[in-house]
C-alpha cells in the first residue's frame, strides 16, 4: 500500500473513531458507536499489515490468535460486576505495550525509521521517553487500581507523611532523566526512566481511597491514551497519534466531569493522592446507639403499591447481586398498578463511570426512565418513595453536613427528602469509602436487610 493510500485509510479510521466516541455519548446510540469503533480498528489494523515494511506475518498472526483467544474467553466469562477491574487491567496492558514499543524503538531505531543506534534525533528521544514514562505510570497505576477494585489491596488510602514531596521529587528526577536520555542516549537512562515511572505509578494511586476509584479509572484511561499518542509520534503512525489523542483528551474530559460530580480538584486528581487525608477520620465516625427501623419484603411491597411515585437509586450492591433483571420485573408490576417509577443515577455510582447505566440497559430498562443527578435531584421532596438498592456513599447526607468526612462536598442524591426511604443493604457496614451513613437512622428510612436480588424477588412475590 502506498504512503498516500495508508494516510487516507488512517484518516478514515480516525473519523470512525470520532464517530464512535460521539455514539458512545448516549445510551441510545451506544451500539452504533461500538460498530463505528470496530470498523475503525479493523481498517487501522488492515492498513498497518498492508504496509510494505511488514515482511513477516508469523509472529503477528500468532499474537492475534493468542490475544484474540484470551480476549474472547474474558468477554464470555466476565461478570458485569467485574467490568471496572477489567477496564483497569486493560489500561495496564496499554501502558505496558507503550513501554515495550519504546524499548524496541530504542534498541532497533533503523526498523522504525528514526535513525541509527546512538544517533537517534533528540526529538524522537523526547517523544520516546515521554511515551515510556506515561506508559509505565499507567501500567503500575492500573495494577494498583485493579487490586483495589478486586479487593486484593485495601480500598483505604495508604498514606504517609511527606508523600506529596516524594512524588514531587520523583517528578523532578523524571525530568532530569529525560534530559539525560535525550543527550546521552544511554540504555541506563532509559531503564532509569522506566523504573522511576513504575514507582511513581504506585505512589500516585496507592494513596487514593475507594470512594475515588471511578475518577481513577477515567484518569488512567486518559493516561493510556497519551502514552499511545507519544509512541505514535515516535513511530510516525498517524492513526496511533490521533487515536491516542482522542482517548487521552476524552479521558481527561471524563475525569473533569467525575471531579465535578465528586467535588474534587482536577489538579489534585492528576497529581494523585487526592481525598486520602480525611478517610481515616471519617471511617472512625461513631454513630452512637441510635436504633434502626427494619422491614420485610411484604412491608416494602405494601408501601410501594400504595405509592404514586417512586425513584429507584441503584448502586454497586445491585451489581454484586446481579439484581437488575429482578428489579426490572418488580418495576413492571408496580407500573401495572399505576405507580410512576423512575431511576436516579449518580455520576460515580458503582466503581466506574456509567456502571449503573450499563447494568440497567442490560435489563432493557427504557432509557427515558433513567435520569442523571442534575435532572432528578429536585424531585425527591415530591416523591413518595426513594428505593435505594445497594447504593451507599452517593446517598450519604454526611457529604453535606460533616466537614471531616472523606466524601464531604460531593454532590449526593437527596433521597432523605423523599417521603419514605426503602434501603436494601446486606448489613449496617459502611460503604466503599469507609464512611458511616446517618441515613440509616432517619425516621423516614426503612432498612431491608437482604441480598438485593433476593429482596426484589420476594417483593415481586408479595406484589403478585
Coordinates of C-alpha atoms in Angstrom, one line a residue:
X1 CA 0.0 0.0 0.0
X2 CA 1.4 3.4 -1.0
X3 CA 2.1 6.1 1.6
X4 CA -0.8 8.3 0.4
X5 CA -3.2 5.4 0.5
X6 CA -2.1 4.5 4.0
X7 CA -2.6 8.1 5.2
X8 CA -6.1 8.2 3.6
X9 CA -7.0 4.8 5.3
X10 CA -5.8 6.0 8.6
X11 CA -7.8 9.2 8.2
X12 CA -11.0 7.2 7.6
X13 CA -10.1 5.1 10.6
X14 CA -9.7 8.2 12.8
X15 CA -13.1 9.6 11.5
X16 CA -14.7 6.3 12.5
X17 CA -13.2 6.6 16.0
X18 CA -14.5 10.1 16.4
X19 CA -18.0 8.9 15.4
X20 CA -17.6 6.0 17.9
X21 CA -17.0 8.5 20.7
X22 CA -20.0 10.5 19.6
X23 CA -22.2 7.4 19.6
X24 CA -21.0 6.3 23.0
X25 CA -22.0 9.6 24.5
X26 CA -25.6 8.4 24.6
X27 CA -27.2 5.0 25.6
X28 CA -29.5 5.2 22.6
X29 CA -26.6 5.4 20.1
X30 CA -24.0 3.3 22.0
X31 CA -24.4 0.2 19.9
X32 CA -23.9 2.2 16.7
X33 CA -20.9 3.8 18.3
X34 CA -19.4 0.4 19.1
X35 CA -19.8 -0.6 15.5
X36 CA -18.1 2.5 14.3
X37 CA -15.2 1.8 16.7
X38 CA -14.9 -1.8 15.5
X39 CA -14.9 -0.7 11.8
X40 CA -12.2 1.9 12.5
X41 CA -10.0 -0.6 14.3
X42 CA -10.3 -3.2 11.5
X43 CA -9.3 -0.6 8.9
X44 CA -6.4 0.6 11.1
X45 CA -5.1 -2.9 11.6
X46 CA -5.5 -3.9 7.9
X47 CA -3.7 -0.7 6.8
X48 CA -0.8 -1.4 9.1
X49 CA -0.5 -5.0 8.0
X50 CA -0.5 -3.9 4.3
X51 CA 2.5 -1.7 4.9
X52 CA 5.4 -2.8 2.7
X53 CA 7.7 -2.6 5.7
X54 CA 5.9 -5.5 7.3
X55 CA 7.6 -8.6 5.9
X56 CA 7.0 -11.3 8.4
X57 CA 3.4 -12.2 9.5
X58 CA 4.2 -15.3 11.6
X59 CA 4.6 -13.5 14.9
X60 CA 1.7 -11.1 14.1
X61 CA -0.7 -14.0 13.4
X62 CA 0.4 -15.8 16.5
X63 CA -0.1 -12.7 18.6
X64 CA -3.6 -12.1 17.1
X65 CA -4.6 -15.7 17.8
X66 CA -3.3 -15.7 21.4
X67 CA -4.7 -12.3 22.2
X68 CA -8.0 -12.9 20.4
X69 CA -8.4 -16.2 22.3
X70 CA -7.7 -14.7 25.7
X71 CA -10.0 -11.7 24.9
X72 CA -12.8 -14.0 23.8
X73 CA -12.6 -16.1 26.9
X74 CA -12.6 -13.0 29.1
X75 CA -15.5 -11.5 27.2
X76 CA -17.6 -14.6 27.6
X77 CA -16.8 -15.2 31.3
X78 CA -16.6 -11.7 32.7
X79 CA -19.4 -10.6 35.0
X80 CA -20.9 -7.2 34.8
X81 CA -19.7 -6.5 38.4
X82 CA -16.1 -7.1 37.3
X83 CA -16.1 -4.6 34.5
X84 CA -14.3 -1.8 36.5
X85 CA -11.3 -4.0 37.3
X86 CA -11.3 -5.4 33.8
X87 CA -11.0 -1.9 32.4
X88 CA -8.2 -1.2 34.9
X89 CA -6.4 -4.4 33.8
X90 CA -6.7 -3.4 30.1
X91 CA -5.4 0.0 30.8
X92 CA -2.3 -1.6 32.4
X93 CA -1.7 -3.6 29.2
X94 CA -1.9 -0.4 27.1
X95 CA 0.7 1.2 29.3
X96 CA 3.0 -1.8 29.2
X97 CA 2.7 -2.0 25.4
X98 CA 3.8 1.6 25.1
X99 CA 6.9 0.8 27.2
X100 CA 7.7 -2.3 25.1
X101 CA 7.3 -0.4 21.8
X102 CA 9.5 2.4 23.1
X103 CA 12.1 -0.1 24.2
X104 CA 12.1 -1.8 20.8
X105 CA 12.4 1.5 19.0
X106 CA 15.4 2.5 21.2
X107 CA 17.2 -0.9 20.6
X108 CA 16.4 -1.0 16.8
X109 CA 15.8 2.5 15.6
X110 CA 16.6 1.6 12.0
X111 CA 13.5 -0.6 11.9
X112 CA 11.3 2.3 12.9
X113 CA 13.0 4.9 10.6
X114 CA 14.2 7.1 13.4
X115 CA 17.9 7.0 12.8
X116 CA 20.6 4.5 14.0
X117 CA 21.7 3.3 17.4
X118 CA 23.5 6.2 19.2
X119 CA 22.3 8.7 16.5
X120 CA 18.6 9.0 17.2
X121 CA 17.2 12.6 16.8
X122 CA 16.6 14.4 20.1
X123 CA 13.0 15.0 19.2
X124 CA 12.4 11.3 18.8
X125 CA 14.1 10.6 22.1
X126 CA 11.9 13.1 23.9
X127 CA 8.8 11.6 22.4
X128 CA 10.0 8.1 23.2
X129 CA 10.8 9.0 26.8
X130 CA 7.5 10.7 27.4
X131 CA 5.6 7.8 26.0
X132 CA 7.7 5.4 28.1
X133 CA 7.1 7.4 31.3
X134 CA 3.4 7.8 30.9
X135 CA 3.1 4.2 29.8
X136 CA 4.9 2.9 32.9
X137 CA 2.9 5.1 35.2
X138 CA -0.3 3.8 33.6
X139 CA 0.9 0.2 34.0
X140 CA 1.6 0.3 37.7
X141 CA -1.2 2.7 38.5
X142 CA -3.7 0.4 36.7
X143 CA -2.3 -2.6 38.5
X144 CA -3.0 -0.9 41.9
X145 CA -6.4 0.2 40.7
X146 CA -7.2 -3.4 39.7
X147 CA -6.0 -4.6 43.1
X148 CA -8.2 -2.2 45.0
X149 CA -11.3 -2.9 42.9
X150 CA -10.7 -6.7 43.2
X151 CA -10.2 -6.5 46.9
X152 CA -6.7 -7.7 46.8
X153 CA -5.5 -4.4 48.1
X154 CA -7.4 -2.5 50.8
X155 CA -9.6 0.3 49.4
X156 CA -8.5 2.6 52.2
X157 CA -5.8 5.2 51.3
X158 CA -2.3 4.1 52.0
X159 CA -0.6 7.4 53.0
X160 CA 2.5 8.5 54.8
X161 CA 3.9 11.9 55.9
X162 CA 5.5 13.8 53.1
X163 CA 4.1 11.7 50.3
X164 CA 3.5 14.7 48.1
X165 CA 7.1 15.8 48.5
X166 CA 8.3 12.4 47.5
X167 CA 6.0 12.5 44.4
X168 CA 7.4 15.9 43.6
X169 CA 11.0 14.7 43.9
X170 CA 10.2 11.7 41.6
X171 CA 8.7 14.1 39.1
X172 CA 11.8 16.3 39.1
X173 CA 14.0 13.2 38.8
X174 CA 11.9 12.1 35.9
X175 CA 12.5 15.4 34.0
X176 CA 16.3 15.1 34.7
X177 CA 16.4 11.5 33.4
X178 CA 14.6 12.5 30.2
X179 CA 17.1 15.3 29.7
X180 CA 20.0 12.8 30.3
X181 CA 18.4 10.3 27.9
X182 CA 17.9 12.9 25.2
X183 CA 21.5 14.0 25.4
X184 CA 23.3 10.7 26.2
X185 CA 21.1 8.1 24.5
X186 CA 22.3 5.5 27.0
X187 CA 20.4 2.3 27.9
X188 CA 20.9 3.1 31.6
X189 CA 19.0 6.4 31.3
X190 CA 16.1 4.5 29.5
X191 CA 16.0 1.8 32.2
X192 CA 16.1 4.5 34.9
X193 CA 13.1 6.3 33.3
X194 CA 11.2 3.0 33.3
X195 CA 12.0 2.2 36.9
X196 CA 11.2 5.7 38.3
X197 CA 7.9 5.8 36.3
X198 CA 6.9 2.5 37.6
X199 CA 7.5 3.7 41.2
X200 CA 5.6 6.9 40.5
X201 CA 2.6 5.0 39.3
X202 CA 2.5 3.1 42.6
X203 CA 2.9 6.4 44.5
X204 CA 0.1 8.2 42.7
X205 CA -2.6 5.5 43.1
X206 CA -1.9 3.9 46.4
X207 CA -2.9 6.9 48.5
X208 CA -6.3 7.2 46.7
X209 CA -9.3 5.8 48.6
X210 CA -12.0 3.6 47.4
X211 CA -14.6 6.3 47.1
X212 CA -12.5 8.0 44.4
X213 CA -11.9 4.9 42.2
X214 CA -14.4 6.0 39.5
X215 CA -12.2 9.1 38.9
X216 CA -9.0 6.9 38.9
X217 CA -10.5 4.7 36.2
X218 CA -11.2 7.7 33.9
X219 CA -7.8 9.3 34.8
X220 CA -5.9 6.1 33.9
X221 CA -7.9 5.9 30.7
X222 CA -6.6 9.3 29.8
X223 CA -3.0 8.3 30.7
X224 CA -3.2 5.3 28.5
X225 CA -4.3 7.4 25.5
X226 CA -1.4 9.9 26.0
X227 CA 1.1 7.0 26.2
X228 CA -0.2 5.7 22.9
X229 CA -0.1 9.2 21.4
X230 CA 3.6 9.7 22.5
X231 CA 4.6 6.4 20.9
X232 CA 2.7 7.3 17.8
X233 CA 4.9 10.3 17.3
X234 CA 8.0 8.1 17.8
X235 CA 6.8 5.6 15.1
X236 CA 5.3 8.3 12.8
X237 CA 2.0 6.5 12.9
X238 CA -0.8 9.0 12.3
X239 CA -3.6 6.6 13.4
X240 CA -1.9 6.0 16.7
X241 CA -1.3 9.7 17.2
X242 CA -4.9 10.6 16.5
X243 CA -6.4 7.6 18.4
X244 CA -4.2 8.2 21.4
X245 CA -5.1 11.9 21.4
X246 CA -8.8 11.0 21.3
X247 CA -8.5 8.6 24.2
X248 CA -6.3 10.9 26.2
X249 CA -8.5 14.0 25.7
X250 CA -11.8 12.2 26.2
X251 CA -10.4 10.5 29.3
X252 CA -9.3 13.9 30.7
X253 CA -12.7 15.4 30.0
X254 CA -14.4 12.5 31.7
X255 CA -12.1 12.9 34.7
X256 CA -13.1 16.5 34.9
X257 CA -16.7 15.6 34.8
X258 CA -16.1 13.0 37.5
X259 CA -14.3 15.6 39.6
X260 CA -17.3 17.9 39.4
X261 CA -19.5 15.0 40.4
X262 CA -17.4 14.3 43.5
X263 CA -16.3 17.9 44.3
X264 CA -12.7 17.0 43.8
X265 CA -9.9 19.2 42.5
X266 CA -9.0 18.3 38.9
X267 CA -5.3 19.2 39.5
X268 CA -5.3 17.0 42.6
X269 CA -6.5 14.1 40.6
X270 CA -3.8 14.4 38.1
X271 CA -1.1 14.7 40.8
X272 CA -2.6 11.7 42.8
X273 CA -3.2 11.2 46.4
X274 CA -6.4 13.2 46.5
X275 CA -9.1 12.6 49.0
X276 CA -7.0 10.5 51.2
X277 CA -6.3 12.7 54.2
X278 CA -9.8 12.5 55.7
X279 CA -10.7 8.9 55.1
X280 CA -9.3 7.5 58.3
X281 CA -11.1 10.1 60.4
X282 CA -14.4 9.5 58.6
X283 CA -14.1 5.8 58.9
X284 CA -13.9 6.0 62.6
X285 CA -17.1 8.1 62.9
X286 CA -19.3 6.9 65.8
X287 CA -23.0 6.7 65.0
X288 CA -23.9 6.1 68.7
X289 CA -26.7 3.8 69.9
X290 CA -29.4 5.1 67.6
X291 CA -32.0 2.5 66.5
X292 CA -32.7 1.3 63.0
X293 CA -36.2 0.6 61.6
X294 CA -36.1 -2.6 59.5
X295 CA -38.8 -4.2 57.4
X296 CA -39.6 -7.2 55.3
X297 CA -40.3 -7.7 51.6
X298 CA -44.1 -7.7 52.3
X299 CA -43.8 -4.4 54.1
X300 CA -41.9 -2.9 51.2
X301 CA -44.4 -4.2 48.7
X302 CA -47.4 -2.8 50.6
X303 CA -45.8 0.6 50.9
X304 CA -44.8 0.8 47.2
X305 CA -48.0 -0.4 45.7
X306 CA -49.9 2.3 47.6
X307 CA -47.5 5.0 46.4
X308 CA -48.0 7.2 43.4
X309 CA -44.3 7.9 42.6
X310 CA -41.1 6.0 43.2
X311 CA -37.5 6.9 42.4
X312 CA -35.1 4.0 42.3
X313 CA -31.4 4.6 43.2
X314 CA -29.2 1.7 42.1
X315 CA -25.6 1.2 43.4
X316 CA -22.8 -1.3 43.5
X317 CA -24.9 -3.6 45.7
X318 CA -27.3 -4.1 42.8
X319 CA -24.3 -5.0 40.6
X320 CA -22.9 -7.5 43.1
X321 CA -26.2 -9.3 43.5
X322 CA -26.9 -9.1 39.7
X323 CA -30.4 -7.8 40.7
X324 CA -31.1 -5.6 37.7
X325 CA -33.4 -8.1 36.0
X326 CA -35.4 -8.8 39.1
X327 CA -35.6 -5.1 39.7
X328 CA -37.0 -4.5 36.2
X329 CA -39.6 -7.2 36.8
X330 CA -40.6 -5.6 40.1
X331 CA -40.9 -2.2 38.4
X332 CA -43.1 -3.6 35.7
X333 CA -45.5 -4.9 38.3
X334 CA -45.6 -1.5 40.0
X335 CA -46.3 0.2 36.7
X336 CA -49.2 -2.1 36.1
X337 CA -50.6 -0.9 39.4
X338 CA -50.4 2.7 38.3
X339 CA -47.2 3.7 40.1
X340 CA -44.8 6.1 38.3
X341 CA -41.3 4.8 38.5
X342 CA -38.0 6.4 37.5
X343 CA -34.3 5.8 38.1
X344 CA -31.8 8.2 39.5
X345 CA -28.1 7.7 38.6
X346 CA -25.3 9.4 40.4
X347 CA -22.3 10.1 38.2
X348 CA -20.0 7.9 40.3
X349 CA -22.4 5.2 41.3
X350 CA -20.7 1.8 41.1
X351 CA -17.0 1.7 40.5
X352 CA -16.6 3.2 37.1
X353 CA -18.4 5.9 35.1
X354 CA -21.6 4.6 33.5
X355 CA -21.6 1.3 35.5
X356 CA -25.2 1.5 36.6
X357 CA -26.4 2.7 33.1
X358 CA -24.8 -0.4 31.6
X359 CA -26.5 -2.7 34.1
X360 CA -29.9 -1.2 33.6
X361 CA -29.5 -1.3 29.8
X362 CA -28.7 -5.0 30.1
X363 CA -32.1 -5.4 31.8
X364 CA -33.8 -3.4 29.0
X365 CA -34.8 -0.5 31.2
X366 CA -36.2 2.3 29.0
X367 CA -33.6 5.0 28.5
X368 CA -36.1 7.8 29.1
X369 CA -36.7 6.5 32.7
X370 CA -33.0 6.7 33.6
X371 CA -32.1 10.3 34.8
X372 CA -28.9 11.8 36.0
X373 CA -28.4 13.6 39.3
X374 CA -28.9 17.1 38.0
X375 CA -32.1 16.1 36.2
X376 CA -33.9 14.3 39.1
X377 CA -32.5 15.5 42.4
X378 CA -35.0 18.3 42.8
X379 CA -37.9 15.8 42.5
X380 CA -37.1 13.8 45.7
X381 CA -39.1 16.2 48.0
X382 CA -42.3 15.5 45.9
X383 CA -41.6 11.7 45.6
X384 CA -43.4 9.2 47.8
X385 CA -40.6 6.6 48.0
X386 CA -36.9 6.5 47.3
X387 CA -36.0 2.9 46.7
X388 CA -32.2 2.6 47.3
X389 CA -30.8 -0.7 46.1
X390 CA -27.2 -1.2 47.1
X391 CA -26.1 2.5 46.9
X392 CA -24.5 4.0 49.9
X393 CA -21.9 6.7 49.6
X394 CA -23.8 8.5 46.8
X395 CA -26.8 8.9 49.2
X396 CA -24.9 9.8 52.4
X397 CA -26.0 13.1 54.0
X398 CA -22.6 13.4 55.6
X399 CA -21.3 14.7 52.3
X400 CA -23.3 17.9 53.1
X401 CA -23.1 18.0 56.9
X402 CA -19.7 16.6 58.1
X403 CA -16.6 18.6 57.1
X404 CA -14.4 15.7 58.4
X405 CA -15.9 13.2 56.1
X406 CA -14.0 11.7 53.2
X407 CA -16.9 12.5 50.9
X408 CA -17.6 16.0 52.2
X409 CA -18.6 18.3 49.4
X410 CA -19.5 15.5 47.0
X411 CA -22.9 16.1 45.4
X412 CA -25.3 13.4 46.5
X413 CA -28.8 12.2 45.6
X414 CA -31.1 13.8 48.2
X415 CA -33.0 10.6 48.9
X416 CA -33.6 11.6 52.5
X417 CA -36.0 14.3 51.3
X418 CA -38.4 11.7 49.9
X419 CA -41.5 10.7 51.9
X420 CA -40.1 7.2 52.7
X421 CA -36.7 5.7 52.0
X422 CA -36.5 1.9 51.5
X423 CA -32.9 1.0 51.7
X424 CA -31.8 -2.5 50.6
X425 CA -28.5 -3.5 52.2
X426 CA -26.9 -6.7 53.5
X427 CA -25.8 -5.2 56.8
X428 CA -25.0 -1.9 58.6
X429 CA -21.5 -1.9 57.2
X430 CA -20.2 1.4 55.8
X431 CA -19.9 2.0 52.1
X432 CA -16.8 1.6 49.9
X433 CA -15.5 5.0 51.1
X434 CA -15.5 3.7 54.7
X435 CA -18.0 6.3 55.9
X436 CA -21.0 5.5 58.1
X437 CA -24.3 6.6 56.7
X438 CA -26.7 8.5 59.1
X439 CA -29.5 8.0 56.6
X440 CA -29.9 4.5 58.1
X441 CA -31.2 6.1 61.3
X442 CA -33.6 8.6 59.9
X443 CA -37.3 8.3 60.9
X444 CA -38.4 8.0 57.3
X445 CA -36.0 5.2 56.5
X446 CA -36.8 1.5 56.5
X447 CA -33.9 -0.9 56.1
X448 CA -34.4 -4.0 54.1
X449 CA -31.6 -6.3 55.2
X450 CA -31.0 -8.8 52.4
X451 CA -29.3 -9.7 49.2
X452 CA -30.6 -7.2 46.6
X453 CA -31.7 -9.8 44.1
X454 CA -33.4 -12.0 46.8
X455 CA -35.2 -8.9 48.2
X456 CA -36.5 -7.9 44.8
X457 CA -37.7 -11.4 44.1
X458 CA -39.5 -11.5 47.5
X459 CA -41.1 -8.2 46.8
X460 CA -42.3 -9.5 43.4
X461 CA -44.0 -12.4 45.1
X462 CA -45.7 -10.1 47.6
X463 CA -46.9 -7.8 44.8
X464 CA -48.3 -10.7 42.8

